[in-house]
Amino acid sequence: MIAIVNHGLGNFRSVISAIEYLNKDVVITNKSEVIKKSSKIIIPGVGSFKYAMQNLKKLNLIDTLNEQVLVKKKPVLGICLGCQLLLNYSEENKNIKGLGWINGEVKKFKNIKKLPSTHVGWNEVLRENDPIFKNLPKKFFMYFNHSYFPVIKEKNCGLGNTIYSNKFVSIFKKENIYGIQPHPEKSQKFGIIFLENFVKNDI
Amino acid sequence: MISKRIIIVLTFQDGVLFRTKQFHPDYRYTDNFVGNKDVDEIVLIDVSKNKSNRVLFYKAIQRIAKSCFVPIVVGGHINSFDEINKLQDLGADRILVNSIIHTNEKLVLKITNYFGSQFVIGGIDCFLDNEKYKIFINHGKTQVKISIKDCLKQFKKCKIGEVLVQSIERDGSLRGFDNKLNNFVKKNTNIPVIACGGAGNWDHFIDAFKRSKVDGLCTNNIYHYSEKSLRLIKNTLLKKKIHVRPE
């Protein structure tokens, strides 16, 4: 069973629809016991880094998530804001710490000249090799919608790059922890293939 | 490189899907095209006069969201935080607001601070009258005395993440986009701009992408929804060096 962590800020219904389409058991939860029983964890998210972290703290989920991901090594996928929460902190609010599972920070798109300040729409991901990309072409389109982006400071964690004014890491991984900035649940067939690889394969 | 979007706008009155003409229901549709793989985004707007049959609109969102793997934007009658939570639960990925930008700035700021700027699209509904653009809220019913420039300043103040500019008099007219209006909006903001109103045939898209710098174009004309038709226009746009998502 896949557990979708409900911290209050996200398009949870869309993620559930995509996993159900793949015929996988999925539950949306904000309870430690349910997360402990799951086989894999997805942390979606749309919105403020600060409020999402505050909610995770209020729900007493941080210790459980740390144990499940860092000790038990359960596969976890952070989507959009969810992938940003995996890092140390966000420029949005430096006093609020992220989960800090991967060394990195979240920055705002600035000085991007002719481009709009929000990166919204379909853009390409140029990928490396990893089991999460099974059956996906070397370059594929995904749906992005964000004005902050991840900056990964650990070596060998970048799996996919995207260009919006400058190049940034749009998909990353460290051991059992995956992060993806675009929305696979809203990226048509390539997104569905990506999610299928995460939920069905041994990764 | 970020691609240009082709967006479908669907308008509902009391849960029933209609095409509109000058913002009034004009022609009834069915929604069997939602699985179309070439659509880049779908906007669902409740244009009902009152909220008494809102539940029928909720059902329509739910039905569409179940089998739709592109972003769904929902708009119309959004005036509270609870309403947004409800829409997200039904399958909305983003929201479109319009009237509250002018009537409840505090609420809009609360929404953008919590869900992020990227979550909120702000609508500007314009009517060209004697060569001057008038801005309307309440789905074309109430005029607000504000210029387009000032309206965009208000968007910035409210931290809105994208603009949907609609031409009311071109809605359902099938005579092409208002490139002048769309370019003017694009020039006066640094957030993405998508435009709606007037699409009658695919040449209008080629023309609008060539002559304006908008980030996406919308249509609510059913003849644009067939899989084959969208595929063909995307291929044509690519040949003309307009960067759209090929698959």
mmCIF file with all atom_site columns, N, CA and C in Angstrom, chain A residues 100-143:
data_model
loop_
_atom_site.group_PDB
_atom_site.id
_atom_site.type_symbol
_atom_site.label_atom_id
_atom_site.label_alt_id
_atom_site.label_comp_id
_atom_site.label_asym_id
_atom_site.label_entity_id
_atom_site.label_seq_id
_atom_site.pdbx_PDB_ins_code
_atom_site.Cartn_x
_atom_site.Cartn_y
_atom_site.Cartn_z
_atom_site.occupancy
_atom_site.B_iso_or_equiv
_atom_site.pdbx_formal_charge
_atom_site.auth_seq_id
_atom_site.auth_comp_id
_atom_site.auth_asym_id
_atom_site.auth_atom_id
_atom_site.pdbx_PDB_model_num
ATOM 1   N N  . GLY A 1 100 ? 15.474 17.899 5.598   1.00 0.00 ? 100 GLY A N  1
ATOM 2   C CA . GLY A 1 100 ? 16.927 17.804 5.589   1.00 0.00 ? 100 GLY A CA 1
ATOM 3   C C  . GLY A 1 100 ? 17.491 16.428 5.253   1.00 0.00 ? 100 GLY A C  1
ATOM 4   N N  . TRP A 1 101 ? 16.755 15.649 4.488   1.00 0.00 ? 101 TRP A N  1
ATOM 5   C CA . TRP A 1 101 ? 17.238 14.300 4.129   1.00 0.00 ? 101 TRP A CA 1
ATOM 6   C C  . TRP A 1 101 ? 18.311 14.363 3.048   1.00 0.00 ? 101 TRP A C  1
ATOM 7   N N  . ILE A 1 102 ? 18.218 15.411 2.240   1.00 0.00 ? 102 ILE A N  1
ATOM 8   C CA . ILE A 1 102 ? 19.224 15.638 1.205   1.00 0.00 ? 102 ILE A CA 1
ATOM 9   C C  . ILE A 1 102 ? 19.758 17.053 1.396   1.00 0.00 ? 102 ILE A C  1
ATOM 10  N N  . ASN A 1 103 ? 21.081 17.186 1.297   1.00 0.00 ? 103 ASN A N  1
ATOM 11  C CA . ASN A 1 103 ? 21.703 18.480 1.515   1.00 0.00 ? 103 ASN A CA 1
ATOM 12  C C  . ASN A 1 103 ? 21.384 19.417 0.342   1.00 0.00 ? 103 ASN A C  1
ATOM 13  N N  . GLY A 1 104 ? 20.609 20.432 0.615   1.00 0.00 ? 104 GLY A N  1
ATOM 14  C CA . GLY A 1 104 ? 20.239 21.362 -0.449  1.00 0.00 ? 104 GLY A CA 1
ATOM 15  C C  . GLY A 1 104 ? 19.315 22.430 0.072   1.00 0.00 ? 104 GLY A C  1
ATOM 16  N N  . GLU A 1 105 ? 19.030 23.397 -0.773  1.00 0.00 ? 105 GLU A N  1
ATOM 17  C CA . GLU A 1 105 ? 18.132 24.477 -0.371  1.00 0.00 ? 105 GLU A CA 1
ATOM 18  C C  . GLU A 1 105 ? 17.178 24.832 -1.505  1.00 0.00 ? 105 GLU A C  1
ATOM 19  N N  . VAL A 1 106 ? 16.171 25.624 -1.169  1.00 0.00 ? 106 VAL A N  1
ATOM 20  C CA . VAL A 1 106 ? 15.159 25.996 -2.146  1.00 0.00 ? 106 VAL A CA 1
ATOM 21  C C  . VAL A 1 106 ? 15.293 27.488 -2.424  1.00 0.00 ? 106 VAL A C  1
ATOM 22  N N  . LYS A 1 107 ? 15.442 27.839 -3.703  1.00 0.00 ? 107 LYS A N  1
ATOM 23  C CA . LYS A 1 107 ? 15.632 29.248 -4.069  1.00 0.00 ? 107 LYS A CA 1
ATOM 24  C C  . LYS A 1 107 ? 14.522 29.748 -4.967  1.00 0.00 ? 107 LYS A C  1
ATOM 25  N N  . LYS A 1 108 ? 14.363 31.074 -4.971  1.00 0.00 ? 108 LYS A N  1
ATOM 26  C CA . LYS A 1 108 ? 13.329 31.694 -5.806  1.00 0.00 ? 108 LYS A CA 1
ATOM 27  C C  . LYS A 1 108 ? 13.924 32.058 -7.164  1.00 0.00 ? 108 LYS A C  1
ATOM 28  N N  . PHE A 1 109 ? 13.131 31.891 -8.229  1.00 0.00 ? 109 PHE A N  1
ATOM 29  C CA . PHE A 1 109 ? 13.584 32.344 -9.551  1.00 0.00 ? 109 PHE A CA 1
ATOM 30  C C  . PHE A 1 109 ? 13.740 33.862 -9.519  1.00 0.00 ? 109 PHE A C  1
ATOM 31  N N  . LYS A 1 110 ? 14.953 34.335 -9.784  1.00 0.00 ? 110 LYS A N  1
ATOM 32  C CA . LYS A 1 110 ? 15.188 35.784 -9.776  1.00 0.00 ? 110 LYS A CA 1
ATOM 33  C C  . LYS A 1 110 ? 16.018 36.170 -10.995 1.00 0.00 ? 110 LYS A C  1
ATOM 34  N N  . ASN A 1 111 ? 15.909 37.408 -11.394 1.00 0.00 ? 111 ASN A N  1
ATOM 35  C CA . ASN A 1 111 ? 16.705 37.917 -12.514 1.00 0.00 ? 111 ASN A CA 1
ATOM 36  C C  . ASN A 1 111 ? 16.661 36.983 -13.730 1.00 0.00 ? 111 ASN A C  1
ATOM 37  N N  . ILE A 1 112 ? 15.453 36.553 -14.083 1.00 0.00 ? 112 ILE A N  1
ATOM 38  C CA . ILE A 1 112 ? 15.374 35.638 -15.207 1.00 0.00 ? 112 ILE A CA 1
ATOM 39  C C  . ILE A 1 112 ? 15.000 36.369 -16.496 1.00 0.00 ? 112 ILE A C  1
ATOM 40  N N  . LYS A 1 113 ? 15.292 37.642 -16.478 1.00 0.00 ? 113 LYS A N  1
ATOM 41  C CA . LYS A 1 113 ? 15.176 38.500 -17.668 1.00 0.00 ? 113 LYS A CA 1
ATOM 42  C C  . LYS A 1 113 ? 13.808 38.425 -18.333 1.00 0.00 ? 113 LYS A C  1
ATOM 43  N N  . LYS A 1 114 ? 13.782 37.847 -19.531 1.00 0.00 ? 114 LYS A N  1
ATOM 44  C CA . LYS A 1 114 ? 12.551 37.937 -20.314 1.00 0.00 ? 114 LYS A CA 1
ATOM 45  C C  . LYS A 1 114 ? 11.490 36.932 -19.887 1.00 0.00 ? 114 LYS A C  1
ATOM 46  N N  . LEU A 1 115 ? 11.838 36.014 -19.009 1.00 0.00 ? 115 LEU A N  1
ATOM 47  C CA . LEU A 1 115 ? 10.885 34.965 -18.658 1.00 0.00 ? 115 LEU A CA 1
ATOM 48  C C  . LEU A 1 115 ? 10.016 35.379 -17.465 1.00 0.00 ? 115 LEU A C  1
ATOM 49  N N  . PRO A 1 116 ? 8.764  34.885 -17.430 1.00 0.00 ? 116 PRO A N  1
ATOM 50  C CA . PRO A 1 116 ? 7.899  35.198 -16.281 1.00 0.00 ? 116 PRO A CA 1
ATOM 51  C C  . PRO A 1 116 ? 8.483  34.639 -14.976 1.00 0.00 ? 116 PRO A C  1
ATOM 52  N N  . SER A 1 117 ? 8.113  35.281 -13.836 1.00 0.00 ? 117 SER A N  1
ATOM 53  C CA . SER A 1 117 ? 8.684  34.899 -12.538 1.00 0.00 ? 117 SER A CA 1
ATOM 54  C C  . SER A 1 117 ? 8.166  33.547 -12.035 1.00 0.00 ? 117 SER A C  1
ATOM 55  N N  . THR A 1 118 ? 7.062  33.070 -12.593 1.00 0.00 ? 118 THR A N  1
ATOM 56  C CA . THR A 1 118 ? 6.585  31.728 -12.259 1.00 0.00 ? 118 THR A CA 1
ATOM 57  C C  . THR A 1 118 ? 6.900  30.808 -13.432 1.00 0.00 ? 118 THR A C  1
ATOM 58  N N  . HIS A 1 119 ? 7.496  29.666 -13.125 1.00 0.00 ? 119 HIS A N  1
ATOM 59  C CA . HIS A 1 119 ? 7.761  28.675 -14.175 1.00 0.00 ? 119 HIS A CA 1
ATOM 60  C C  . HIS A 1 119 ? 6.544  27.778 -14.262 1.00 0.00 ? 119 HIS A C  1
ATOM 61  N N  . VAL A 1 120 ? 5.656  28.078 -15.209 1.00 0.00 ? 120 VAL A N  1
ATOM 62  C CA . VAL A 1 120 ? 4.430  27.304 -15.316 1.00 0.00 ? 120 VAL A CA 1
ATOM 63  C C  . VAL A 1 120 ? 4.239  26.818 -16.740 1.00 0.00 ? 120 VAL A C  1
ATOM 64  N N  . GLY A 1 121 ? 3.914  25.535 -16.857 1.00 0.00 ? 121 GLY A N  1
ATOM 65  C CA . GLY A 1 121 ? 3.666  24.949 -18.165 1.00 0.00 ? 121 GLY A CA 1
ATOM 66  C C  . GLY A 1 121 ? 4.487  23.693 -18.378 1.00 0.00 ? 121 GLY A C  1
ATOM 67  N N  . TRP A 1 122 ? 4.551  23.298 -19.634 1.00 0.00 ? 122 TRP A N  1
ATOM 68  C CA . TRP A 1 122 ? 5.233  22.040 -19.984 1.00 0.00 ? 122 TRP A CA 1
ATOM 69  C C  . TRP A 1 122 ? 6.659  22.336 -20.416 1.00 0.00 ? 122 TRP A C  1
ATOM 70  N N  . ASN A 1 123 ? 7.598  21.672 -19.759 1.00 0.00 ? 123 ASN A N  1
ATOM 71  C CA . ASN A 1 123 ? 9.000  21.864 -20.100 1.00 0.00 ? 123 ASN A CA 1
ATOM 72  C C  . ASN A 1 123 ? 9.703  20.505 -20.111 1.00 0.00 ? 123 ASN A C  1
ATOM 73  N N  . GLU A 1 124 ? 10.893 20.488 -20.711 1.00 0.00 ? 124 GLU A N  1
ATOM 74  C CA . GLU A 1 124 ? 11.577 19.204 -20.879 1.00 0.00 ? 124 GLU A CA 1
ATOM 75  C C  . GLU A 1 124 ? 12.472 18.846 -19.702 1.00 0.00 ? 124 GLU A C  1
ATOM 76  N N  . VAL A 1 125 ? 12.537 17.555 -19.437 1.00 0.00 ? 125 VAL A N  1
ATOM 77  C CA . VAL A 1 125 ? 13.489 17.013 -18.475 1.00 0.00 ? 125 VAL A CA 1
ATOM 78  C C  . VAL A 1 125 ? 14.489 16.170 -19.271 1.00 0.00 ? 125 VAL A C  1
ATOM 79  N N  . LEU A 1 126 ? 15.780 16.453 -19.066 1.00 0.00 ? 126 LEU A N  1
ATOM 80  C CA . LEU A 1 126 ? 16.814 15.628 -19.679 1.00 0.00 ? 126 LEU A CA 1
ATOM 81  C C  . LEU A 1 126 ? 17.349 14.732 -18.574 1.00 0.00 ? 126 LEU A C  1
ATOM 82  N N  . ARG A 1 127 ? 17.201 13.429 -18.766 1.00 0.00 ? 127 ARG A N  1
ATOM 83  C CA . ARG A 1 127 ? 17.441 12.521 -17.645 1.00 0.00 ? 127 ARG A CA 1
ATOM 84  C C  . ARG A 1 127 ? 18.763 11.772 -17.697 1.00 0.00 ? 127 ARG A C  1
ATOM 85  N N  . GLU A 1 128 ? 19.184 11.299 -16.532 1.00 0.00 ? 128 GLU A N  1
ATOM 86  C CA . GLU A 1 128 ? 20.319 10.365 -16.422 1.00 0.00 ? 128 GLU A CA 1
ATOM 87  C C  . GLU A 1 128 ? 19.748 8.945  -16.478 1.00 0.00 ? 128 GLU A C  1
ATOM 88  N N  . ASN A 1 129 ? 20.549 7.959  -16.102 1.00 0.00 ? 129 ASN A N  1
ATOM 89  C CA . ASN A 1 129 ? 20.038 6.593  -16.047 1.00 0.00 ? 129 ASN A CA 1
ATOM 90  C C  . ASN A 1 129 ? 19.684 6.214  -14.611 1.00 0.00 ? 129 ASN A C  1
ATOM 91  N N  . ASP A 1 130 ? 18.475 5.662  -14.464 1.00 0.00 ? 130 ASP A N  1
ATOM 92  C CA . ASP A 1 130 ? 18.026 5.226  -13.144 1.00 0.00 ? 130 ASP A CA 1
ATOM 93  C C  . ASP A 1 130 ? 16.782 4.369  -13.364 1.00 0.00 ? 130 ASP A C  1
ATOM 94  N N  . PRO A 1 131 ? 16.538 3.376  -12.471 1.00 0.00 ? 131 PRO A N  1
ATOM 95  C CA . PRO A 1 131 ? 15.340 2.537  -12.634 1.00 0.00 ? 131 PRO A CA 1
ATOM 96  C C  . PRO A 1 131 ? 14.031 3.331  -12.663 1.00 0.00 ? 131 PRO A C  1
ATOM 97  N N  . ILE A 1 132 ? 14.020 4.532  -12.060 1.00 0.00 ? 132 ILE A N  1
ATOM 98  C CA . ILE A 1 132 ? 12.788 5.330  -12.037 1.00 0.00 ? 132 ILE A CA 1
ATOM 99  C C  . ILE A 1 132 ? 12.407 5.800  -13.455 1.00 0.00 ? 132 ILE A C  1
ATOM 100 N N  . PHE A 1 133 ? 13.375 5.730  -14.387 1.00 0.00 ? 133 PHE A N  1
ATOM 101 C CA . PHE A 1 133 ? 13.115 6.200  -15.754 1.00 0.00 ? 133 PHE A CA 1
ATOM 102 C C  . PHE A 1 133 ? 12.862 5.062  -16.753 1.00 0.00 ? 133 PHE A C  1
ATOM 103 N N  . LYS A 1 134 ? 12.598 3.874  -16.246 1.00 0.00 ? 134 LYS A N  1
ATOM 104 C CA . LYS A 1 134 ? 12.332 2.743  -17.141 1.00 0.00 ? 134 LYS A CA 1
ATOM 105 C C  . LYS A 1 134 ? 11.207 3.108  -18.123 1.00 0.00 ? 134 LYS A C  1
ATOM 106 N N  . ASN A 1 135 ? 11.418 2.778  -19.399 1.00 0.00 ? 135 ASN A N  1
ATOM 107 C CA . ASN A 1 135 ? 10.430 3.041  -20.471 1.00 0.00 ? 135 ASN A CA 1
ATOM 108 C C  . ASN A 1 135 ? 10.218 4.530  -20.781 1.00 0.00 ? 135 ASN A C  1
ATOM 109 N N  . LEU A 1 136 ? 11.077 5.386  -20.255 1.00 0.00 ? 136 LEU A N  1
ATOM 110 C CA . LEU A 1 136 ? 10.960 6.811  -20.596 1.00 0.00 ? 136 LEU A CA 1
ATOM 111 C C  . LEU A 1 136 ? 12.080 7.208  -21.554 1.00 0.00 ? 136 LEU A C  1
ATOM 112 N N  . PRO A 1 137 ? 11.780 8.103  -22.499 1.00 0.00 ? 137 PRO A N  1
ATOM 113 C CA . PRO A 1 137 ? 12.845 8.554  -23.404 1.00 0.00 ? 137 PRO A CA 1
ATOM 114 C C  . PRO A 1 137 ? 13.895 9.388  -22.651 1.00 0.00 ? 137 PRO A C  1
ATOM 115 N N  . LYS A 1 138 ? 14.981 9.681  -23.328 1.00 0.00 ? 138 LYS A N  1
ATOM 116 C CA . LYS A 1 138 ? 16.077 10.433 -22.715 1.00 0.00 ? 138 LYS A CA 1
ATOM 117 C C  . LYS A 1 138 ? 15.622 11.848 -22.327 1.00 0.00 ? 138 LYS A C  1
ATOM 118 N N  . LYS A 1 139 ? 14.692 12.375 -23.122 1.00 0.00 ? 139 LYS A N  1
ATOM 119 C CA . LYS A 1 139 ? 14.180 13.727 -22.915 1.00 0.00 ? 139 LYS A CA 1
ATOM 120 C C  . LYS A 1 139 ? 12.655 13.656 -22.984 1.00 0.00 ? 139 LYS A C  1
ATOM 121 N N  . PHE A 1 140 ? 11.982 14.205 -22.012 1.00 0.00 ? 140 PHE A N  1
ATOM 122 C CA . PHE A 1 140 ? 10.522 14.137 -22.056 1.00 0.00 ? 140 PHE A CA 1
ATOM 123 C C  . PHE A 1 140 ? 9.906  15.373 -21.408 1.00 0.00 ? 140 PHE A C  1
ATOM 124 N N  . PHE A 1 141 ? 8.655  15.686 -21.800 1.00 0.00 ? 141 PHE A N  1
ATOM 125 C CA . PHE A 1 141 ? 7.956  16.857 -21.273 1.00 0.00 ? 141 PHE A CA 1
ATOM 126 C C  . PHE A 1 141 ? 7.222  16.530 -19.979 1.00 0.00 ? 141 PHE A C  1
ATOM 127 N N  . MET A 1 142 ? 7.263  17.458 -19.036 1.00 0.00 ? 142 MET A N  1
ATOM 128 C CA . MET A 1 142 ? 6.465  17.325 -17.821 1.00 0.00 ? 142 MET A CA 1
ATOM 129 C C  . MET A 1 142 ? 5.860  18.686 -17.483 1.00 0.00 ? 142 MET A C  1
ATOM 130 N N  . TYR A 1 143 ? 4.813  18.657 -16.654 1.00 0.00 ? 143 TYR A N  1
ATOM 131 C CA . TYR A 1 143 ? 4.127  19.895 -16.265 1.00 0.00 ? 143 TYR A CA 1
ATOM 132 C C  . TYR A 1 143 ? 4.747  20.480 -14.990 1.00 0.00 ? 143 TYR A C  1
#
